[in-house]
Amino acid sequence: MMIEKNEDNWLKIDNAGLIYPSASSEKWNNVFRVCAYLKDDVNPDLLQQALNIVILRFPNFDVSIRRGVFWYYFQSLKDFPIIEEEKTYPCRRMEINAKKHLFRVLYYKNKVSFETFHAITDGGGALQFLNSLLCCYFNLLGKNINEKELEYSYKDKPSIEEVEDSFKRFADGSGTTKRLFRHAYQVHGTPEQNGKLDVITAVLSTEKLHKIAKEHNATITQFLVAVYALSIINYKKLTIQKKRPVVISVPISLRKYFGSKTLRNFSSWVDIVFDDKNKNANLDDLIDIAKEQMSVINKDYLQKNINMNIKTEKNFFVRIMPLFIKKIALQLSYKFFGEGSYTTVLTNLGKVSVPSGFENLVDRYDCLLCKSIINAINIGVISFNDKFSITFTGAIREHNIEKEFCRMLKNFGLDLVIYTNIK
Amino acid sequence: MLHCDKCDVDIKDNINNCPLCGRDLDNKTQIQSFVCYPDDKIWISKRNILINMLFFISIIGVVISIFLELLIFKRIWYNWYVITGEALFLLAIIAPLKFRWSFSAISLIDSLTICSYILFLELFTHSFGWGLNYAIPMFLLFCTLYTTIIIVSRNYYQGYDFVVCLLVLAILSTAIFLYNLLSGGIMWPSLVTFLTSVTCFIGFLIFKFKKVKAQIEKKFFI
């Protein structure tokens, strides 16, 4: 029996998600993907059944975006989402005004992908949804996975904490961070046609990578940031924008710092800046810089970031500005003060935590960021069992930075297997 | 699995060139296939192409029209009709198609633009007395009735989205009624429109208070 859904509910968009619908244009919006490669091919009928069950558990995903006079808001939907076979390139622009779900569940051979508009959730939330969907799918296949081991079991009832705007809950007005605007170095190249996204995934051993990072007294994220920075600095030497710093923006999930259970956006970021004076630095120097700049990440720093975000949202003039003016202002500020202030994004979703039994059914996970308005390439990393996946996504045809990055990892004795959609 | 000697990496996909360095992979099978991705078809929106063509043709039409008037009469007079008509066309047809406005937003914007165009024609042609007295009130009356029908048959397009539209129509009808009252213009069309729109809105407010309140709350929250 099909369950009737209520379409009368609506939600305010959370603080971090506010920027995305406003910054969307007819050519671009921020859609990212988390996907899992199963050990067997996907059964579409069962996947659809699983989605119909899981969507009722996650009401904050079961929405479309609508325009108010001053802000966008989420409106719940009556229709059930439909899975699609993957036929084109990943992270394709999503039509946000179409009164449709703001996510896609795609299947291709043995892969299940969950693509979502960033206003709905961040990487952590998307991964939880995907894991619940997979768990339900496996159980429909008769694999008997214990769904209680999931952080958000699809058999539980949704709770208020899961749909709350944690930014508002945790803002305490105790002080804000100062945002310094800088023009960061931007990688340029020949754009891909029709917004196609080039994807290169390097899969390597988590254990070996961890060992190498440890030899350099760094975490995996710090080590990868340094390797990535060195690749970009080497590439930058060939270009004319020599004075601008290389800035790598690293998103940080705030859930573990504040004990939040929200499935909506609740992340901040730290910018790691590599000045022009670091142009002849070696990898160890860059690791030191990454470590030093990432050492500011503590609850106090993140609290100030949250306060800063909320202060901007609560600004009287921002609030009373009609949406069409706000959209123009936010589009410009996102382009120049947002993406213009960093070179690239490196997001690490960390080790995927799954119920026991998943390891026999899932091979690996990937995380794909969308192409940006200005930034040419981005990296998403994620690990599952001993498979560490580093995915470069970009909209330019040159792949020198990816090549340099992979060459450096090879020099540490790491074996890489490459997957791509580039012909 | 293929191997690139230059990058020293294994490549799972059956492709001809290394994605990192572009080197020929000496792929004997010569059949391109991807392990993780479909052989992607480039996504081109035919809808966008059509909208852009419409936009381009309309702009070209306006430019040619202005050019001809300048060439023949050495001035721009008749073309003000063309220019404002073009603005109406862009706002009422191209923009909703391009930005996928909701049906309620299209109704509201179209009502406002058509009223503005009627007002422009009245002022520009100096033929006072027909627009504000008859045409605009009657048009607003039509919009009010049409909006009310949609809200009542609420299965269509989530009818209560139109409550805001009805509110704006009621405010506009009141303003025109007051203008005609104070300026001594013909009263009955604007009075009928004013009474109809205000009655409809208050009626919904009384009988469907919760729904109307929720709709106004979500559309106007600051």
XYZ file of C-alpha atoms in Angstrom:
645
model
C 0.000 0.000 0.000
C 1.344 3.404 -0.973
C 1.621 5.778 1.964
C 0.086 9.235 1.535
C 2.627 11.971 2.046
C 1.853 15.370 3.481
C 2.812 18.275 1.239
C 1.795 21.063 3.624
C 5.011 21.138 5.661
C 7.697 23.665 5.045
C 11.114 24.399 6.500
C 13.414 27.373 6.585
C 16.700 26.686 4.824
C 19.578 26.308 7.263
C 22.215 28.970 7.585
C 24.896 27.282 5.478
C 22.410 26.207 2.841
C 21.040 29.703 2.224
C 23.780 30.650 -0.194
C 23.285 27.753 -2.635
C 19.873 28.479 -4.174
C 20.753 32.155 -4.404
C 24.120 31.461 -6.003
C 22.546 29.059 -8.506
C 22.377 30.171 -12.091
C 20.940 28.668 -15.242
C 24.336 27.136 -15.989
C 25.524 26.055 -12.575
C 24.514 24.990 -9.133
C 26.259 23.131 -6.377
C 25.480 19.442 -6.727
C 27.798 16.862 -5.205
C 27.790 13.078 -5.223
C 28.581 10.249 -2.869
C 28.457 6.802 -4.410
C 29.081 3.212 -3.455
C 30.382 0.450 -5.694
C 28.669 -2.786 -4.763
C 30.133 -6.213 -5.330
C 27.142 -7.166 -7.524
C 25.115 -5.303 -10.113
C 22.262 -3.171 -8.815
C 18.675 -4.437 -8.925
C 16.734 -1.265 -9.905
C 13.338 -2.497 -8.713
C 14.582 -3.236 -5.232
C 16.519 0.009 -5.143
C 13.310 1.896 -5.938
C 11.488 0.011 -3.188
C 14.279 0.844 -0.755
C 14.128 4.523 -1.719
C 10.360 4.609 -1.146
C 10.922 3.297 2.375
C 13.940 5.417 3.251
C 12.580 8.743 1.986
C 9.839 8.660 4.633
C 12.522 8.380 7.289
C 14.382 11.503 6.107
C 11.826 14.317 5.743
C 14.521 16.944 5.256
C 15.438 15.257 1.945
C 11.828 14.953 0.821
C 11.525 18.597 -0.221
C 11.740 21.038 -3.085
C 12.860 24.646 -2.961
C 10.350 27.460 -3.277
C 10.687 31.204 -3.403
C 9.397 33.449 -0.656
C 9.417 37.231 -0.839
C 12.585 37.471 1.296
C 14.093 33.982 1.427
C 13.897 30.605 -0.233
C 12.309 27.827 1.807
C 11.844 24.053 1.593
C 8.398 22.681 0.784
C 7.637 19.024 1.365
C 6.592 16.980 -1.658
C 3.734 14.617 -2.327
C 5.450 12.515 -4.982
C 7.972 9.785 -4.302
C 11.423 10.210 -5.849
C 12.258 7.975 -8.812
C 15.627 6.302 -9.278
C 17.344 6.878 -12.626
C 19.880 4.992 -14.649
C 23.082 6.994 -14.927
C 23.398 8.105 -18.538
C 25.431 11.263 -18.520
C 28.240 12.944 -16.597
C 28.123 13.262 -12.802
C 26.928 16.203 -10.696
C 24.871 17.657 -13.526
C 23.051 20.866 -12.716
C 19.805 20.317 -10.860
C 16.658 22.222 -11.725
C 15.808 23.819 -8.411
C 12.566 25.572 -9.379
C 10.852 22.508 -10.758
C 8.978 21.387 -7.609
C 10.975 18.181 -7.696
C 13.277 16.470 -5.238
C 16.652 18.102 -4.924
C 18.533 14.848 -5.135
C 18.995 12.006 -7.591
C 19.487 8.340 -6.873
C 21.299 6.871 -9.855
C 22.446 3.374 -10.664
C 24.977 2.158 -13.186
C 26.178 -1.447 -13.291
C 27.274 -2.077 -9.685
C 27.226 1.564 -8.593
C 24.609 3.408 -6.553
C 25.061 7.187 -6.578
C 23.384 9.788 -4.451
C 23.646 13.283 -5.923
C 22.209 16.156 -4.005
C 21.909 19.905 -4.135
C 24.109 21.324 -1.382
C 21.285 23.367 0.177
C 19.730 20.095 1.370
C 22.672 18.622 3.214
C 26.452 18.373 3.358
C 28.712 15.396 2.679
C 28.124 13.853 6.108
C 24.334 13.977 5.761
C 24.442 12.631 2.200
C 26.581 9.694 3.299
C 24.126 8.826 6.075
C 21.253 8.842 3.588
C 23.182 6.657 1.140
C 24.108 4.172 3.854
C 20.506 3.916 5.049
C 19.361 3.410 1.471
C 21.963 0.698 0.888
C 21.136 -1.027 4.160
C 17.441 -1.104 3.246
C 18.320 -2.324 -0.264
C 20.513 -5.127 1.088
C 17.784 -6.200 3.476
C 15.274 -6.290 0.619
C 17.804 -8.495 -1.170
C 17.680 -10.772 1.856
C 21.166 -10.035 3.163
C 20.101 -9.486 6.792
C 22.077 -6.396 7.689
C 21.392 -5.124 11.194
C 20.011 -1.649 10.516
C 20.353 -0.727 14.204
C 24.090 -0.422 13.646
C 23.416 2.531 11.352
C 23.780 5.937 12.913
C 20.362 6.810 11.433
C 18.416 3.587 11.078
C 15.797 3.688 8.347
C 13.376 1.931 10.696
C 13.545 4.694 13.314
C 11.223 7.666 13.366
C 12.678 11.010 12.266
C 13.546 13.263 15.190
C 13.520 17.028 15.610
C 17.298 17.101 16.127
C 17.838 15.614 12.689
C 16.017 18.415 10.889
C 17.138 21.302 13.088
C 19.306 24.172 11.904
C 22.235 23.494 14.198
C 23.835 26.822 13.303
C 20.976 28.605 15.021
C 20.984 26.190 17.938
C 24.667 26.534 18.678
C 25.205 30.234 17.926
C 25.858 32.004 21.216
C 26.944 35.478 20.156
C 30.199 35.102 22.084
C 32.362 36.519 19.309
C 32.988 36.153 15.622
C 35.929 35.412 13.363
C 37.215 38.058 11.020
C 37.094 37.034 7.403
C 40.042 38.205 5.398
C 39.398 38.507 1.726
C 42.217 37.632 -0.620
C 42.441 36.917 -4.309
C 43.662 33.368 -4.508
C 45.517 31.843 -7.427
C 43.131 30.204 -9.888
C 43.961 27.307 -12.171
C 42.971 28.039 -15.751
C 42.611 25.764 -18.728
C 40.545 24.825 -21.742
C 36.938 24.476 -20.572
C 35.080 21.248 -21.248
C 32.134 21.570 -23.616
C 28.558 21.893 -22.334
C 29.544 21.828 -18.699
C 30.861 18.257 -18.821
C 32.611 17.201 -15.639
C 35.906 15.339 -15.960
C 36.434 12.789 -13.227
C 39.655 11.015 -12.305
C 39.595 8.704 -9.304
C 42.765 7.278 -7.827
C 42.216 4.308 -5.523
C 44.990 3.309 -3.140
C 45.582 1.516 0.129
C 44.336 3.399 3.196
C 46.789 1.611 5.443
C 49.818 2.452 3.317
C 48.739 6.070 2.943
C 48.199 6.366 6.682
C 51.646 4.904 7.303
C 53.295 7.412 4.965
C 51.386 10.342 6.482
C 52.454 9.145 9.935
C 56.088 9.030 8.827
C 55.693 12.751 8.088
C 54.033 13.343 11.484
C 50.827 14.390 9.775
C 47.253 13.258 9.458
C 46.073 11.967 6.092
C 44.238 15.260 5.397
C 47.326 17.356 6.253
C 49.510 15.121 4.108
C 47.127 15.259 1.137
C 46.727 19.036 1.457
C 50.516 19.408 1.311
C 50.876 17.077 -1.704
C 48.028 18.878 -3.442
C 49.546 22.286 -2.650
C 52.910 21.182 -4.015
C 51.256 19.955 -7.230
C 49.507 23.299 -7.671
C 52.619 25.331 -6.775
C 54.642 23.409 -9.365
C 51.950 24.056 -11.956
C 51.665 27.703 -10.902
C 55.327 28.296 -11.727
C 54.382 27.860 -15.381
C 51.692 30.545 -15.278
C 51.584 34.322 -14.960
C 49.529 34.646 -11.737
C 52.668 34.134 -9.699
C 51.978 36.517 -6.818
C 48.624 35.136 -5.742
C 48.649 32.560 -2.947
C 47.507 28.998 -3.406
C 44.591 28.540 -0.999
C 43.118 25.133 -0.291
C 39.753 25.228 1.416
C 39.115 22.251 3.676
C 35.519 21.751 4.876
C 35.077 20.634 8.485
C 32.057 18.746 9.761
C 30.824 20.449 12.921
C 28.708 17.519 14.128
C 31.389 15.856 16.210
C 32.575 19.139 17.744
C 29.100 20.164 18.884
C 27.444 16.777 19.279
C 24.785 17.617 16.701
C 22.567 14.983 15.122
C 21.366 17.199 12.299
C 21.228 15.851 8.767
C 21.139 19.295 7.244
C 24.198 21.410 6.482
C 26.400 21.754 9.522
C 29.923 22.319 8.368
C 32.484 25.052 8.317
C 35.848 25.277 6.638
C 39.446 26.329 7.106
C 41.537 27.938 4.387
C 45.141 26.723 4.158
C 47.164 29.502 2.544
C 50.440 28.846 0.752
C 52.031 32.226 0.000
C 54.265 33.030 -2.889
C 57.237 32.859 -0.501
C 56.577 29.097 -0.219
C 57.193 28.596 -3.922
C 60.472 26.738 -3.366
C 59.312 24.877 -0.263
C 59.561 21.095 -0.141
C 56.825 18.729 0.922
C 57.819 18.692 4.600
C 57.709 22.503 4.747
C 54.242 22.456 3.216
C 53.115 19.784 5.694
C 54.307 22.065 8.512
C 52.320 24.963 7.050
C 49.205 22.775 6.704
C 49.617 21.509 10.278
C 50.108 24.993 11.660
C 47.100 26.449 9.874
C 44.880 23.481 10.688
C 45.848 23.671 14.348
C 43.394 26.583 14.748
C 40.541 24.131 14.343
C 39.058 23.783 17.782
C 35.630 24.295 19.270
C 36.307 27.954 20.048
C 37.342 28.755 16.477
C 34.380 26.903 15.024
C 32.027 28.573 17.509
C 33.187 31.947 16.219
C 32.614 30.774 12.645
C 29.058 29.754 13.520
C 28.457 33.111 15.205
C 29.789 34.913 12.143
C 27.428 33.015 9.833
C 24.425 33.694 12.033
C 25.361 37.355 12.463
C 25.305 37.812 8.684
C 21.954 36.059 8.353
C 20.424 38.087 11.183
C 21.602 41.404 9.767
C 18.492 43.579 9.495
C 19.273 44.910 6.024
C 20.015 41.425 4.702
C 16.726 40.156 6.099
C 14.495 42.856 4.651
C 16.155 42.788 1.230
C 13.726 41.247 -1.318
C 14.855 37.899 -2.648
C 15.523 39.022 -6.206
C 17.990 41.672 -4.975
C 19.456 39.273 -2.410
C 20.000 36.735 -5.182
C 22.010 39.155 -7.304
C 24.091 40.262 -4.296
C 24.699 36.685 -3.138
C 25.578 35.479 -6.631
C 28.246 38.145 -6.965
C 29.599 37.720 -3.449
C 29.736 33.926 -3.823
C 31.679 34.257 -7.032
C 34.192 36.872 -5.944
C 34.396 36.679 -2.157
C 33.569 32.993 -1.922
C 35.200 30.989 -4.664
C 37.560 33.827 -5.613
C 39.212 33.600 -2.207
C 40.410 30.026 -2.569
C 42.074 28.001 -5.309
C 40.434 24.658 -4.722
C 38.528 22.536 -2.237
C 39.769 19.338 -0.669
C 37.047 17.602 1.273
C 37.697 14.488 3.313
C 34.581 12.573 4.309
C 36.787 10.251 6.331
C 36.314 6.586 7.015
C 32.819 5.370 6.208
C 31.184 3.797 9.224
C 28.791 1.009 8.219
C 27.001 -1.945 9.827
C 28.832 -5.251 9.849
C 28.188 -7.209 6.685
C 28.562 -4.184 4.425
C 32.191 -5.083 3.753
C 31.057 -8.240 1.917
C 28.616 -6.291 -0.233
C 30.315 -2.940 -0.902
C 33.656 -2.580 -2.643
C 34.376 1.103 -2.153
C 32.907 4.592 -1.877
C 33.655 7.729 -3.938
C 32.973 11.371 -3.215
C 32.626 13.776 -6.158
C 32.439 17.525 -5.822
C 30.777 19.525 -8.553
C 32.600 21.859 -10.870
C 32.827 25.322 -9.441
C 32.129 28.701 -11.022
C 35.764 29.793 -10.783
C 37.837 26.951 -9.317
C 38.998 24.583 -12.045
C 39.433 21.433 -9.993
C 38.362 20.062 -6.628
C 39.116 16.902 -4.704
C 36.838 14.655 -2.692
C 38.356 11.854 -0.612
C 36.726 9.034 1.293
C 37.859 5.674 2.621
C 36.188 2.348 3.133
C 38.003 -0.736 4.429
C 41.460 -0.502 2.880
C 40.331 1.401 -0.210
C 41.136 5.067 -0.138
C 39.501 6.952 -2.979
C 40.767 10.342 -4.159
C 38.496 11.857 -6.798
C 39.457 14.876 -8.869
C 36.578 16.659 -10.524
C 37.140 19.484 -12.932
C 35.763 21.225 -15.932
C 39.025 21.800 -17.802
C 40.721 19.504 -20.259
C 44.239 19.825 -18.847
C 45.066 17.404 -16.055
C 48.599 18.438 -15.133
C 47.827 18.916 -11.452
C 46.184 15.516 -11.164
C 49.181 13.984 -12.946
C 51.642 15.709 -10.615
C 49.607 14.694 -7.556
C 49.460 11.030 -8.607
C 53.159 11.043 -9.559
C 54.053 12.260 -6.067
C 51.962 9.572 -4.423
C 53.617 6.983 -6.693
C 57.018 8.241 -5.532
C 56.038 7.269 -1.983
C 55.577 3.710 -3.211
C 51.805 3.791 -3.272
C 50.066 1.726 -5.938
C 47.322 3.668 -7.661
C 44.473 2.335 -9.737
C 42.863 4.967 -11.913
C 39.193 5.185 -12.875
C 37.951 7.937 -15.166
C 35.239 9.181 -17.494
C 37.715 10.954 -19.806
C 38.020 9.564 -23.294
C 43.617 -3.677 -16.790
C 45.779 -1.251 -18.746
C 48.984 0.324 -17.507
C 50.559 3.712 -18.218
C 54.371 3.360 -18.224
C 54.902 7.085 -17.900
C 52.681 7.665 -14.860
C 53.178 4.103 -13.605
C 49.528 3.689 -12.736
C 47.013 0.956 -13.500
C 43.938 2.065 -15.404
C 40.763 0.086 -14.960
C 38.876 1.598 -17.870
C 39.301 0.247 -21.372
C 40.414 3.516 -22.935
C 43.054 4.513 -25.476
C 44.924 7.272 -23.616
C 46.098 7.756 -20.057
C 43.739 10.297 -18.407
C 46.671 11.839 -16.525
C 49.351 12.312 -19.183
C 47.498 11.514 -22.404
C 49.988 8.830 -23.468
C 48.791 6.129 -25.876
C 47.981 3.081 -23.754
C 48.502 0.606 -26.574
C 44.974 -0.657 -26.068
C 44.721 -3.619 -28.417
C 40.935 -3.914 -28.201
C 40.381 -0.258 -29.214
C 36.908 -0.324 -27.687
C 36.354 2.469 -25.258
C 34.403 1.485 -22.197
C 34.283 2.858 -18.699
C 34.078 0.744 -15.578
C 32.531 3.395 -13.357
C 30.829 5.807 -15.740
C 28.517 5.496 -18.726
C 29.829 6.531 -22.105
C 28.339 9.901 -21.367
C 26.058 11.723 -23.668
C 26.593 15.433 -23.425
C 23.571 17.020 -21.830
C 22.240 19.849 -23.962
C 19.005 21.481 -22.932
C 16.882 21.945 -26.081
C 14.538 24.042 -24.011
C 17.293 26.566 -23.284
C 18.279 26.694 -26.943
C 14.668 27.455 -27.889
C 14.337 30.163 -25.226
C 17.624 31.770 -26.263
C 16.501 31.733 -29.906
C 13.209 33.416 -28.989
C 15.098 36.021 -26.979
C 17.559 36.636 -29.803
C 14.849 36.937 -32.492
C 12.817 39.373 -30.377
C 15.852 41.580 -29.706
C 16.811 41.562 -33.391
C 13.215 42.492 -34.273
C 13.332 45.498 -31.939
C 16.707 46.648 -33.271
C 15.517 46.422 -36.897
C 12.333 48.290 -36.036
C 14.243 51.111 -34.316
C 16.730 51.265 -37.175
C 13.952 51.566 -39.777
C 12.173 54.340 -37.860
C 15.428 56.222 -37.425
C 16.184 55.784 -41.118
C 12.743 56.900 -42.332
C 11.549 59.427 -39.713
C 14.887 60.381 -38.069
C 13.336 59.934 -34.604
C 12.031 57.295 -32.229
C 8.318 57.557 -31.530
C 6.326 54.513 -32.683
C 9.096 52.292 -31.463
C 8.299 53.092 -27.841
C 5.362 50.730 -28.385
C 7.770 48.132 -29.703
C 10.295 48.638 -26.886
C 7.684 48.427 -24.129
C 6.050 45.507 -25.915
C 9.424 43.780 -25.942
C 9.841 44.452 -22.203
C 6.382 42.947 -21.655
C 7.336 39.923 -23.772
C 10.589 39.410 -21.832
C 8.943 39.740 -18.425
C 5.753 37.858 -19.165
C 7.039 35.061 -21.397
C 10.816 34.710 -21.638
C 11.695 35.202 -17.948
C 9.142 32.666 -16.613
C 10.289 30.107 -19.162
C 13.965 30.715 -18.563
C 13.894 30.848 -14.767
C 11.070 28.317 -14.379
C 8.921 30.535 -12.197
C 6.075 28.842 -10.413
C 2.619 29.125 -11.954
C 1.492 31.460 -9.182
C 4.525 33.715 -9.676
C 3.898 33.811 -13.443
C 0.258 34.782 -12.844
C 1.259 37.552 -10.470
C 4.081 38.960 -12.617
C 1.982 38.753 -15.786
C -0.911 40.576 -14.097
C 1.402 43.334 -12.918
C 3.213 43.717 -16.259
C -0.019 43.820 -18.267
C -1.461 46.461 -15.895
C 1.739 48.493 -16.263
C 1.564 48.212 -20.041
C -2.046 49.411 -20.119
C -1.055 52.344 -17.911
C 1.856 53.132 -20.231
C -0.428 53.093 -23.297
C -2.882 55.410 -21.597
C -0.221 57.877 -20.560
C 1.814 57.695 -23.757
C -1.139 58.148 -26.113
C -2.705 60.869 -23.921
C -6.051 59.092 -24.341
C -7.033 59.306 -20.673
C -10.092 57.726 -19.223
C -10.069 54.146 -20.530
C -7.111 52.482 -18.808
C -7.418 53.306 -15.124
C -11.193 53.583 -15.303
C -12.073 50.463 -17.288
C -9.268 48.328 -18.672
C -7.127 47.837 -15.564
C -10.020 47.241 -13.116
C -11.666 44.762 -15.515
C -8.397 42.976 -16.099
C -7.793 42.806 -12.326
C -11.334 41.469 -11.894
C -10.571 38.718 -14.387
C -7.300 37.907 -12.552
C -9.100 37.849 -9.187
C -11.772 35.441 -10.406
C -9.225 33.243 -12.112
C -7.018 33.147 -8.980
C -10.005 32.388 -6.765
C -11.063 29.477 -8.966
C -7.564 28.012 -8.789
C -7.458 28.306 -4.988
C -10.882 26.689 -4.627
C -9.955 23.791 -6.896
C -6.763 23.426 -4.877
C -5.607 20.184 -6.412
C -4.322 22.298 -9.226
C -0.801 23.627 -8.785
C -0.962 23.598 -4.998
C -3.701 26.241 -5.010
C -2.744 28.032 -1.821
C 0.384 29.349 -3.509
C -2.061 31.729 -5.150
C -3.132 33.303 -1.858
C -0.236 35.757 -2.076
C -1.264 36.524 -5.648
C -4.804 37.236 -4.437
C -3.468 39.446 -1.649
C -1.475 41.544 -4.139
C -4.495 41.794 -6.455
C -6.646 42.964 -3.518
C -4.074 45.631 -2.598
C -3.817 46.779 -6.227
C -7.603 46.884 -6.666
C -7.917 48.946 -3.468
C -5.271 51.397 -4.708
C -7.033 51.862 -8.069
C -10.417 52.209 -6.405
C -9.037 54.899 -4.073
C -7.375 56.689 -6.998
C -10.641 56.773 -8.965
C -12.547 57.846 -5.865
C -10.210 60.756 -5.190
C -9.706 61.801 -8.812
C -13.423 61.627 -9.642
C -13.022 58.982 -12.356
C -15.580 56.350 -13.405
C -16.232 54.383 -10.220
C -18.215 51.231 -10.929
C -15.533 49.024 -12.567
C -12.964 49.686 -9.848
C -15.622 49.373 -7.123
C -16.709 45.955 -8.445
C -13.097 44.801 -8.653
C -12.265 46.160 -5.200
C -15.276 44.500 -3.587
C -14.688 41.193 -5.376
C -10.994 40.925 -4.570
C -11.292 42.051 -0.941
C -14.312 39.783 -0.388
C -12.491 36.815 -1.905
C -9.395 37.385 0.213
C -11.334 37.946 3.447
C -13.483 34.914 2.604
C -10.417 32.693 2.381
C -9.050 34.305 5.536
C -12.224 33.442 7.444
C -12.925 29.964 6.091
C -9.378 28.728 5.511
C -7.554 30.748 8.131
C -4.865 28.166 8.966
C -3.929 27.533 5.358
C -3.846 31.218 4.437
C -1.834 32.083 7.555
C 0.678 29.318 6.843
C 0.998 30.447 3.239
C 1.584 34.068 4.187
C 3.996 33.037 6.935
C 6.190 31.022 4.621
C 6.116 33.505 1.774
C 6.875 36.523 3.958
C 9.144 35.211 6.712
C 12.127 37.471 7.238
